[in-house]
Amino acid sequence: MSGRYSEHDHEHYERPRRRTRPRTKERPRYDDAQDGVVVTVDRGRFTLVVDGTRVLAMKSRPLGRKGVVVGDRVRVVGDTSGSEGALARIVEVAERETVLRRTADDDDPVERIIVANATQLAVVTALADPEPRPGLIDRALVAAYDAGLQPLLCLTKADLAAPDTLLATYRSLGVPWVVTRRGGDLAELRERLAGRVSVLVGHSGVGKSTLVNALVPEAHRDVGLVNAVTGRGRHTSTSALMLALPGGGFIVDTPGIRSFGLAHVRPEHLIEAFPDLDEMTEDCPRGCTHGADEPECGLDQAVLEGQADPDRVTSFRRLLAARYAAY
Ligand code: ZN
């Protein structure tokens, strides 16, 4: 590793950044840096994919306490050979396009970023064994809408129960869905995932691991360099693990995530995910959350006037309430 970066690092990172600033203008200082993406994080060590090679890296000092999370697009210098013992340095983290967050529970003010730059949140739910829990699905949907991710309902074990009842709950929200059965064909799911960065969330027993292994056949041994270094047999951190799909795109498995704390979600922000409903709230009193108990909400007026689908308003309000519901 060369020392020539250290003298530049400080002024480079203390300079305020503007969103619109073209990144290329910053690049010459690290002109031999390579682009990479973070695929897993474990105890301050990062596994990146750089040019198709898995590379172990640490943060460079000038990044300070700036977090680096799975999905981050980074610039990296140093030994990117991926050979044993090689350690590269992350010198820059690109502006994130999306950020999927959670809080450990609703009273926990500490929010954690699960994944950066994802485009879709696939909520994996079994149709039976275990029974679906709409409250949990609602909470995951709220997290998706809040983060600007396209939600996808992935309903497994359709050989045990029909999806109709559950789908009826989400139809008016327009949530896309795909149904799989045990041992069945995954063509439709693959199509939904192709070319996207999809985070898969789901409780134990719903078949998420089975899906991951079917979608990425080498997933079970693709646990990252981190574990080769620490000697641990499997990915045990609560963070996420990003895997490339054979046909393009990525899935992010979230083995340690069992619940979505939503303390970070601002209720008044949720409606922005539903532009047609948002339009009808222009005359709402200041501070209106658009919930069912608001006295003068424009959504009620819109339903009365036949401009809004009552089912859609009810479903939106159910999501809004899920922000506060116990889980
Ligand atoms: Zn309102």
Short mmCIF file of C-alpha atoms and ligand atoms in Angstrom, two decimals:
data_model
loop_
_atom_site.label_atom_id
_atom_site.label_comp_id
_atom_site.label_asym_id
_atom_site.label_seq_id
_atom_site.Cartn_x
_atom_site.Cartn_y
_atom_site.Cartn_z
CA MET A 1 0.00 0.00 0.00
CA SER A 2 1.32 3.36 -0.98
CA GLY A 3 1.43 6.26 1.45
CA ARG A 4 0.85 8.87 -1.16
CA TYR A 5 -2.87 9.10 -0.47
CA SER A 6 -2.64 10.07 3.15
CA GLU A 7 -1.57 13.66 2.62
CA HIS A 8 -4.56 14.28 0.37
CA ASP A 9 -7.17 12.39 2.27
CA HIS A 10 -7.98 15.03 4.80
CA GLU A 11 -8.70 18.00 2.62
CA HIS A 12 -10.52 15.76 0.22
CA TYR A 13 -13.03 14.56 2.75
CA GLU A 14 -13.52 17.73 4.69
CA ARG A 15 -14.65 19.59 1.64
CA PRO A 16 -18.42 19.96 1.72
CA ARG A 17 -20.18 17.97 -0.94
CA ARG A 18 -23.05 18.98 -3.07
CA ARG A 19 -25.40 16.35 -4.43
CA THR A 20 -25.20 17.63 -7.94
CA ARG A 21 -21.47 17.68 -8.10
CA PRO A 22 -20.23 15.29 -10.75
CA ARG A 23 -18.22 12.59 -9.09
CA THR A 24 -15.69 12.59 -11.88
CA LYS A 25 -14.32 15.88 -10.59
CA GLU A 26 -13.23 14.20 -7.38
CA ARG A 27 -11.70 11.21 -8.98
CA PRO A 28 -8.26 12.36 -10.04
CA ARG A 29 -6.98 12.24 -6.48
CA TYR A 30 -7.68 8.53 -6.51
CA ASP A 31 -7.11 8.00 -10.16
CA ASP A 32 -5.89 4.48 -9.63
CA ALA A 33 -8.77 3.63 -7.34
CA GLN A 34 -11.19 0.96 -8.53
CA ASP A 35 -14.94 0.77 -8.26
CA GLY A 36 -16.41 -1.86 -6.00
CA VAL A 37 -19.63 -2.79 -4.29
CA VAL A 38 -19.94 -3.90 -0.67
CA VAL A 39 -21.45 -7.38 -0.43
CA THR A 40 -21.11 -8.03 3.27
CA VAL A 41 -19.89 -6.36 6.44
CA ASP A 42 -18.53 -8.08 9.50
CA ARG A 43 -16.80 -6.43 12.45
CA GLY A 44 -15.33 -3.52 10.56
CA ARG A 45 -14.20 -5.63 7.63
CA PHE A 46 -15.90 -5.35 4.29
CA THR A 47 -16.14 -7.86 1.49
CA LEU A 48 -16.33 -6.10 -1.85
CA VAL A 49 -16.71 -7.27 -5.38
CA VAL A 50 -14.18 -5.43 -7.53
CA ASP A 51 -14.12 -6.33 -11.18
CA GLY A 52 -15.65 -9.72 -10.47
CA THR A 53 -13.15 -10.51 -7.71
CA ARG A 54 -14.02 -10.74 -4.03
CA VAL A 55 -11.80 -8.38 -2.09
CA LEU A 56 -11.44 -7.86 1.65
CA ALA A 57 -11.18 -4.21 2.66
CA MET A 58 -11.19 -1.81 5.56
CA LYS A 59 -12.24 1.82 5.71
CA SER A 60 -9.51 4.37 5.18
CA ARG A 61 -9.04 6.70 8.10
CA PRO A 62 -10.39 9.84 6.39
CA LEU A 63 -13.80 8.23 6.09
CA GLY A 64 -13.93 8.52 9.87
CA ARG A 65 -17.20 7.36 11.36
CA LYS A 66 -18.99 7.46 8.07
CA GLY A 67 -20.84 4.20 7.79
CA VAL A 68 -20.23 1.76 4.98
CA VAL A 69 -23.05 -0.71 4.42
CA VAL A 70 -23.98 -3.57 2.14
CA GLY A 71 -24.89 -2.24 -1.29
CA ASP A 72 -22.64 0.79 -1.04
CA ARG A 73 -20.73 1.64 -4.17
CA VAL A 74 -17.21 2.47 -3.15
CA ARG A 75 -13.81 3.43 -4.52
CA VAL A 76 -11.00 1.26 -3.29
CA VAL A 77 -7.19 1.41 -3.33
CA GLY A 78 -4.46 -0.92 -2.21
CA ASP A 79 -4.29 -4.66 -2.73
CA THR A 80 -7.39 -5.65 -4.66
CA SER A 81 -5.95 -8.96 -5.82
CA GLY A 82 -8.33 -10.89 -3.59
CA SER A 83 -5.49 -13.19 -2.61
CA GLU A 84 -5.19 -14.55 0.91
CA GLY A 85 -4.18 -11.90 3.43
CA ALA A 86 -4.75 -9.04 0.99
CA LEU A 87 -6.49 -6.02 2.46
CA ALA A 88 -7.64 -3.07 0.39
CA ARG A 89 -8.80 0.35 1.58
CA ILE A 90 -12.14 2.03 0.89
CA VAL A 91 -11.41 5.68 0.15
CA GLU A 92 -14.78 6.90 -1.00
CA VAL A 93 -18.46 6.00 -0.67
CA ALA A 94 -20.77 7.12 -3.45
CA GLU A 95 -23.93 9.03 -2.72
CA ARG A 96 -26.67 6.49 -1.91
CA GLU A 97 -29.68 6.33 -4.20
CA THR A 98 -31.84 4.56 -1.64
CA VAL A 99 -31.41 3.61 1.99
CA LEU A 100 -33.40 0.84 3.64
CA ARG A 101 -33.48 1.40 7.39
CA ARG A 102 -34.83 -0.25 10.44
CA THR A 103 -34.90 0.48 14.11
CA ALA A 104 -34.48 -2.41 16.49
CA ASP A 105 -37.91 -1.66 17.90
CA ASP A 106 -40.28 1.26 17.81
CA ASP A 107 -38.92 2.83 20.98
CA ASP A 108 -35.33 2.55 19.85
CA PRO A 109 -34.10 5.88 18.53
CA VAL A 110 -31.09 4.26 16.88
CA GLU A 111 -31.79 3.53 13.28
CA ARG A 112 -29.64 1.19 11.32
CA ILE A 113 -29.14 1.11 7.63
CA ILE A 114 -29.67 -2.41 6.33
CA VAL A 115 -28.84 -1.90 2.66
CA ALA A 116 -27.93 0.96 0.36
CA ASN A 117 -28.94 1.32 -3.27
CA ALA A 118 -31.56 -1.43 -3.29
CA THR A 119 -34.46 -0.94 -5.68
CA GLN A 120 -36.94 -3.59 -4.51
CA LEU A 121 -38.05 -5.13 -1.23
CA ALA A 122 -39.33 -8.68 -1.58
CA VAL A 123 -41.44 -9.65 1.41
CA VAL A 124 -41.27 -13.43 1.56
CA THR A 125 -44.35 -14.91 3.24
CA ALA A 126 -45.57 -18.48 3.39
CA LEU A 127 -49.23 -19.01 2.52
CA ALA A 128 -49.33 -21.69 5.21
CA ASP A 129 -46.98 -23.35 7.68
CA PRO A 130 -46.43 -20.80 9.16
CA GLU A 131 -49.63 -18.86 8.61
CA PRO A 132 -49.17 -15.43 7.03
CA ARG A 133 -49.08 -12.50 9.44
CA PRO A 134 -50.45 -9.46 7.61
CA GLY A 135 -49.29 -7.14 10.38
CA LEU A 136 -45.69 -8.06 9.65
CA ILE A 137 -46.20 -7.74 5.91
CA ASP A 138 -47.67 -4.28 6.46
CA ARG A 139 -44.66 -3.21 8.48
CA ALA A 140 -42.26 -4.38 5.79
CA LEU A 141 -44.31 -2.54 3.17
CA VAL A 142 -44.12 0.65 5.22
CA ALA A 143 -40.33 0.29 5.36
CA ALA A 144 -40.24 -0.23 1.58
CA TYR A 145 -42.45 2.74 0.75
CA ASP A 146 -40.57 4.95 3.17
CA ALA A 147 -37.27 4.00 1.53
CA GLY A 148 -38.58 4.45 -2.00
CA LEU A 149 -38.21 0.75 -2.82
CA GLN A 150 -40.64 -1.10 -5.04
CA PRO A 151 -42.39 -3.67 -2.85
CA LEU A 152 -42.94 -7.24 -4.01
CA LEU A 153 -44.99 -9.86 -2.23
CA CYS A 154 -43.35 -13.23 -2.63
CA LEU A 155 -45.84 -15.83 -1.47
CA THR A 156 -44.38 -19.28 -0.94
CA LYS A 157 -45.87 -22.74 -0.34
CA ALA A 158 -48.81 -22.18 -2.70
CA ASP A 159 -49.11 -25.97 -2.79
CA LEU A 160 -50.42 -25.77 0.79
CA ALA A 161 -52.87 -22.87 0.51
CA ALA A 162 -54.32 -20.55 -2.12
CA PRO A 163 -53.13 -16.95 -2.21
CA ASP A 164 -56.52 -15.33 -2.90
CA THR A 165 -57.47 -14.19 0.60
CA LEU A 166 -54.09 -12.69 1.32
CA LEU A 167 -53.86 -11.04 -2.08
CA ALA A 168 -57.25 -9.41 -1.60
CA THR A 169 -55.76 -7.52 1.33
CA TYR A 170 -53.12 -5.93 -0.88
CA ARG A 171 -54.91 -5.61 -4.22
CA SER A 172 -56.10 -2.03 -3.70
CA LEU A 173 -52.58 -0.94 -2.80
CA GLY A 174 -51.35 -2.28 -6.12
CA VAL A 175 -48.52 -4.29 -4.57
CA PRO A 176 -47.02 -6.63 -7.19
CA TRP A 177 -46.91 -10.27 -6.20
CA VAL A 178 -45.49 -13.59 -7.25
CA VAL A 179 -46.47 -17.02 -6.01
CA THR A 180 -44.16 -20.01 -5.67
CA ARG A 181 -44.71 -23.58 -4.61
CA ARG A 182 -42.33 -26.04 -3.05
CA GLY A 183 -40.25 -27.69 -5.72
CA GLY A 184 -41.91 -25.48 -8.33
CA ASP A 185 -40.60 -23.34 -11.10
CA LEU A 186 -39.17 -19.94 -10.18
CA ALA A 187 -39.28 -18.38 -13.65
CA GLU A 188 -41.75 -15.67 -12.67
CA LEU A 189 -39.78 -14.73 -9.58
CA ARG A 190 -36.53 -14.64 -11.55
CA GLU A 191 -38.18 -12.30 -13.99
CA ARG A 192 -39.25 -9.97 -11.16
CA LEU A 193 -35.71 -9.94 -9.74
CA ALA A 194 -33.78 -9.63 -13.00
CA GLY A 195 -31.69 -6.50 -13.27
CA ARG A 196 -32.76 -5.17 -9.87
CA VAL A 197 -31.22 -5.05 -6.44
CA SER A 198 -33.81 -6.82 -4.31
CA VAL A 199 -33.72 -7.18 -0.56
CA LEU A 200 -35.40 -10.39 0.64
CA VAL A 201 -36.98 -10.25 4.08
CA GLY A 202 -38.98 -12.98 5.77
CA HIS A 203 -39.34 -14.88 8.97
CA SER A 204 -37.90 -18.28 9.62
CA GLY A 205 -39.82 -21.12 8.06
CA VAL A 206 -41.24 -19.11 5.17
CA GLY A 207 -38.76 -20.61 2.72
CA LYS A 208 -36.52 -17.61 2.17
CA SER A 209 -33.31 -19.61 2.45
CA THR A 210 -34.67 -22.18 0.06
CA LEU A 211 -35.40 -19.43 -2.44
CA VAL A 212 -31.96 -17.88 -2.01
CA ASN A 213 -30.28 -21.22 -2.58
CA ALA A 214 -32.40 -21.91 -5.64
CA LEU A 215 -31.80 -18.47 -7.12
CA VAL A 216 -28.07 -18.45 -6.45
CA PRO A 217 -26.91 -22.06 -6.45
CA GLU A 218 -23.48 -21.21 -5.03
CA ALA A 219 -24.98 -19.07 -2.24
CA HIS A 220 -24.24 -21.56 0.51
CA ARG A 221 -20.53 -21.39 -0.12
CA ASP A 222 -20.53 -17.78 -1.17
CA VAL A 223 -20.21 -16.44 2.34
CA GLY A 224 -17.51 -13.90 1.73
CA LEU A 225 -13.85 -13.58 2.49
CA VAL A 226 -14.65 -12.33 5.94
CA ASN A 227 -15.46 -15.79 7.15
CA ALA A 228 -12.41 -17.27 5.58
CA VAL A 229 -10.42 -14.82 7.68
CA THR A 230 -12.30 -15.21 10.95
CA GLY A 231 -12.60 -18.94 10.46
CA ARG A 232 -16.27 -18.97 11.16
CA GLY A 233 -18.31 -21.46 9.24
CA ARG A 234 -21.23 -19.30 8.29
CA HIS A 235 -22.34 -15.74 8.00
CA THR A 236 -23.34 -14.95 11.56
CA SER A 237 -23.53 -11.18 11.59
CA THR A 238 -26.91 -9.51 11.64
CA SER A 239 -26.01 -7.58 8.55
CA ALA A 240 -27.02 -8.42 5.05
CA LEU A 241 -25.37 -10.49 2.36
CA MET A 242 -25.50 -9.45 -1.27
CA LEU A 243 -25.42 -12.12 -3.96
CA ALA A 244 -25.22 -11.74 -7.73
CA LEU A 245 -28.00 -13.42 -9.68
CA PRO A 246 -26.82 -15.55 -12.60
CA GLY A 247 -29.06 -13.63 -15.00
CA GLY A 248 -28.08 -10.15 -13.81
CA GLY A 249 -29.15 -8.18 -10.78
CA PHE A 250 -28.57 -8.91 -7.13
CA ILE A 251 -30.45 -10.23 -4.17
CA VAL A 252 -29.67 -9.22 -0.62
CA ASP A 253 -30.37 -11.85 1.98
CA THR A 254 -31.04 -10.58 5.50
CA PRO A 255 -30.45 -13.54 7.80
CA GLY A 256 -30.37 -11.59 11.05
CA ILE A 257 -33.39 -9.39 10.48
CA ARG A 258 -36.54 -10.60 12.16
CA SER A 259 -38.52 -7.42 12.50
CA PHE A 260 -38.85 -3.95 11.13
CA GLY A 261 -38.79 -1.32 13.81
CA LEU A 262 -40.32 1.72 12.19
CA ALA A 263 -39.48 4.48 14.66
CA HIS A 264 -37.63 6.33 11.89
CA VAL A 265 -40.66 6.49 9.59
CA ARG A 266 -42.46 9.83 9.55
CA PRO A 267 -46.17 9.05 9.09
CA GLU A 268 -46.75 12.18 7.03
CA HIS A 269 -44.09 10.95 4.62
CA LEU A 270 -45.79 7.64 3.85
CA ILE A 271 -48.48 9.14 1.66
CA GLU A 272 -45.85 10.35 -0.81
CA ALA A 273 -45.59 6.74 -1.96
CA PHE A 274 -49.20 7.03 -3.15
CA PRO A 275 -49.28 10.10 -5.40
CA ASP A 276 -52.96 9.68 -6.29
CA LEU A 277 -53.92 9.84 -2.60
CA ASP A 278 -51.37 12.52 -1.83
CA GLU A 279 -53.09 14.76 -4.35
CA MET A 280 -56.29 14.57 -2.32
CA THR A 281 -54.69 15.82 0.88
CA GLU A 282 -53.86 19.32 -0.30
CA ASP A 283 -56.62 20.86 1.80
CA CYS A 284 -55.89 18.81 4.91
CA PRO A 285 -55.36 20.79 8.11
CA ARG A 286 -51.74 21.34 8.99
CA GLY A 287 -50.23 18.33 10.69
CA CYS A 288 -52.89 15.95 9.41
CA THR A 289 -51.45 12.42 9.37
CA HIS A 290 -54.29 11.29 7.05
CA GLY A 291 -55.14 8.53 9.52
CA ALA A 292 -58.63 7.20 10.15
CA ASP A 293 -59.13 9.31 13.28
CA GLU A 294 -58.25 12.66 11.68
CA PRO A 295 -61.34 14.87 11.83
CA GLU A 296 -60.94 16.81 8.60
CA CYS A 297 -58.78 14.68 6.37
CA GLY A 298 -59.08 15.26 2.63
CA LEU A 299 -59.07 11.51 2.05
CA ASP A 300 -62.49 11.24 3.71
CA GLN A 301 -63.80 14.02 1.51
CA ALA A 302 -62.36 12.31 -1.58
CA VAL A 303 -64.10 9.05 -0.66
CA LEU A 304 -67.41 10.87 -0.10
CA GLU A 305 -67.11 12.54 -3.48
CA GLY A 306 -66.29 9.26 -5.16
CA GLN A 307 -62.81 10.42 -6.19
CA ALA A 308 -60.91 7.91 -4.10
CA ASP A 309 -61.28 4.16 -3.89
CA PRO A 310 -62.48 3.52 -0.32
CA ASP A 311 -60.56 0.22 -0.18
CA ARG A 312 -57.37 1.95 -1.17
CA VAL A 313 -57.82 4.64 1.47
CA THR A 314 -58.59 2.00 4.10
CA SER A 315 -55.54 -0.02 3.12
CA PHE A 316 -53.32 3.04 3.17
CA ARG A 317 -54.60 3.85 6.65
CA ARG A 318 -53.95 0.31 7.78
CA LEU A 319 -50.30 0.74 6.73
CA LEU A 320 -50.17 4.07 8.51
CA ALA A 321 -51.45 2.40 11.67
CA ALA A 322 -48.87 -0.38 11.27
CA ARG A 323 -46.23 2.27 11.90
CA TYR A 324 -47.48 2.38 15.49
CA ALA A 325 -48.79 -1.13 15.98
CA ALA A 326 -47.11 -3.60 18.28
CA TYR A 327 -45.57 -6.51 16.45
ZN ZN B 1 -55.30 14.28 5.84
#
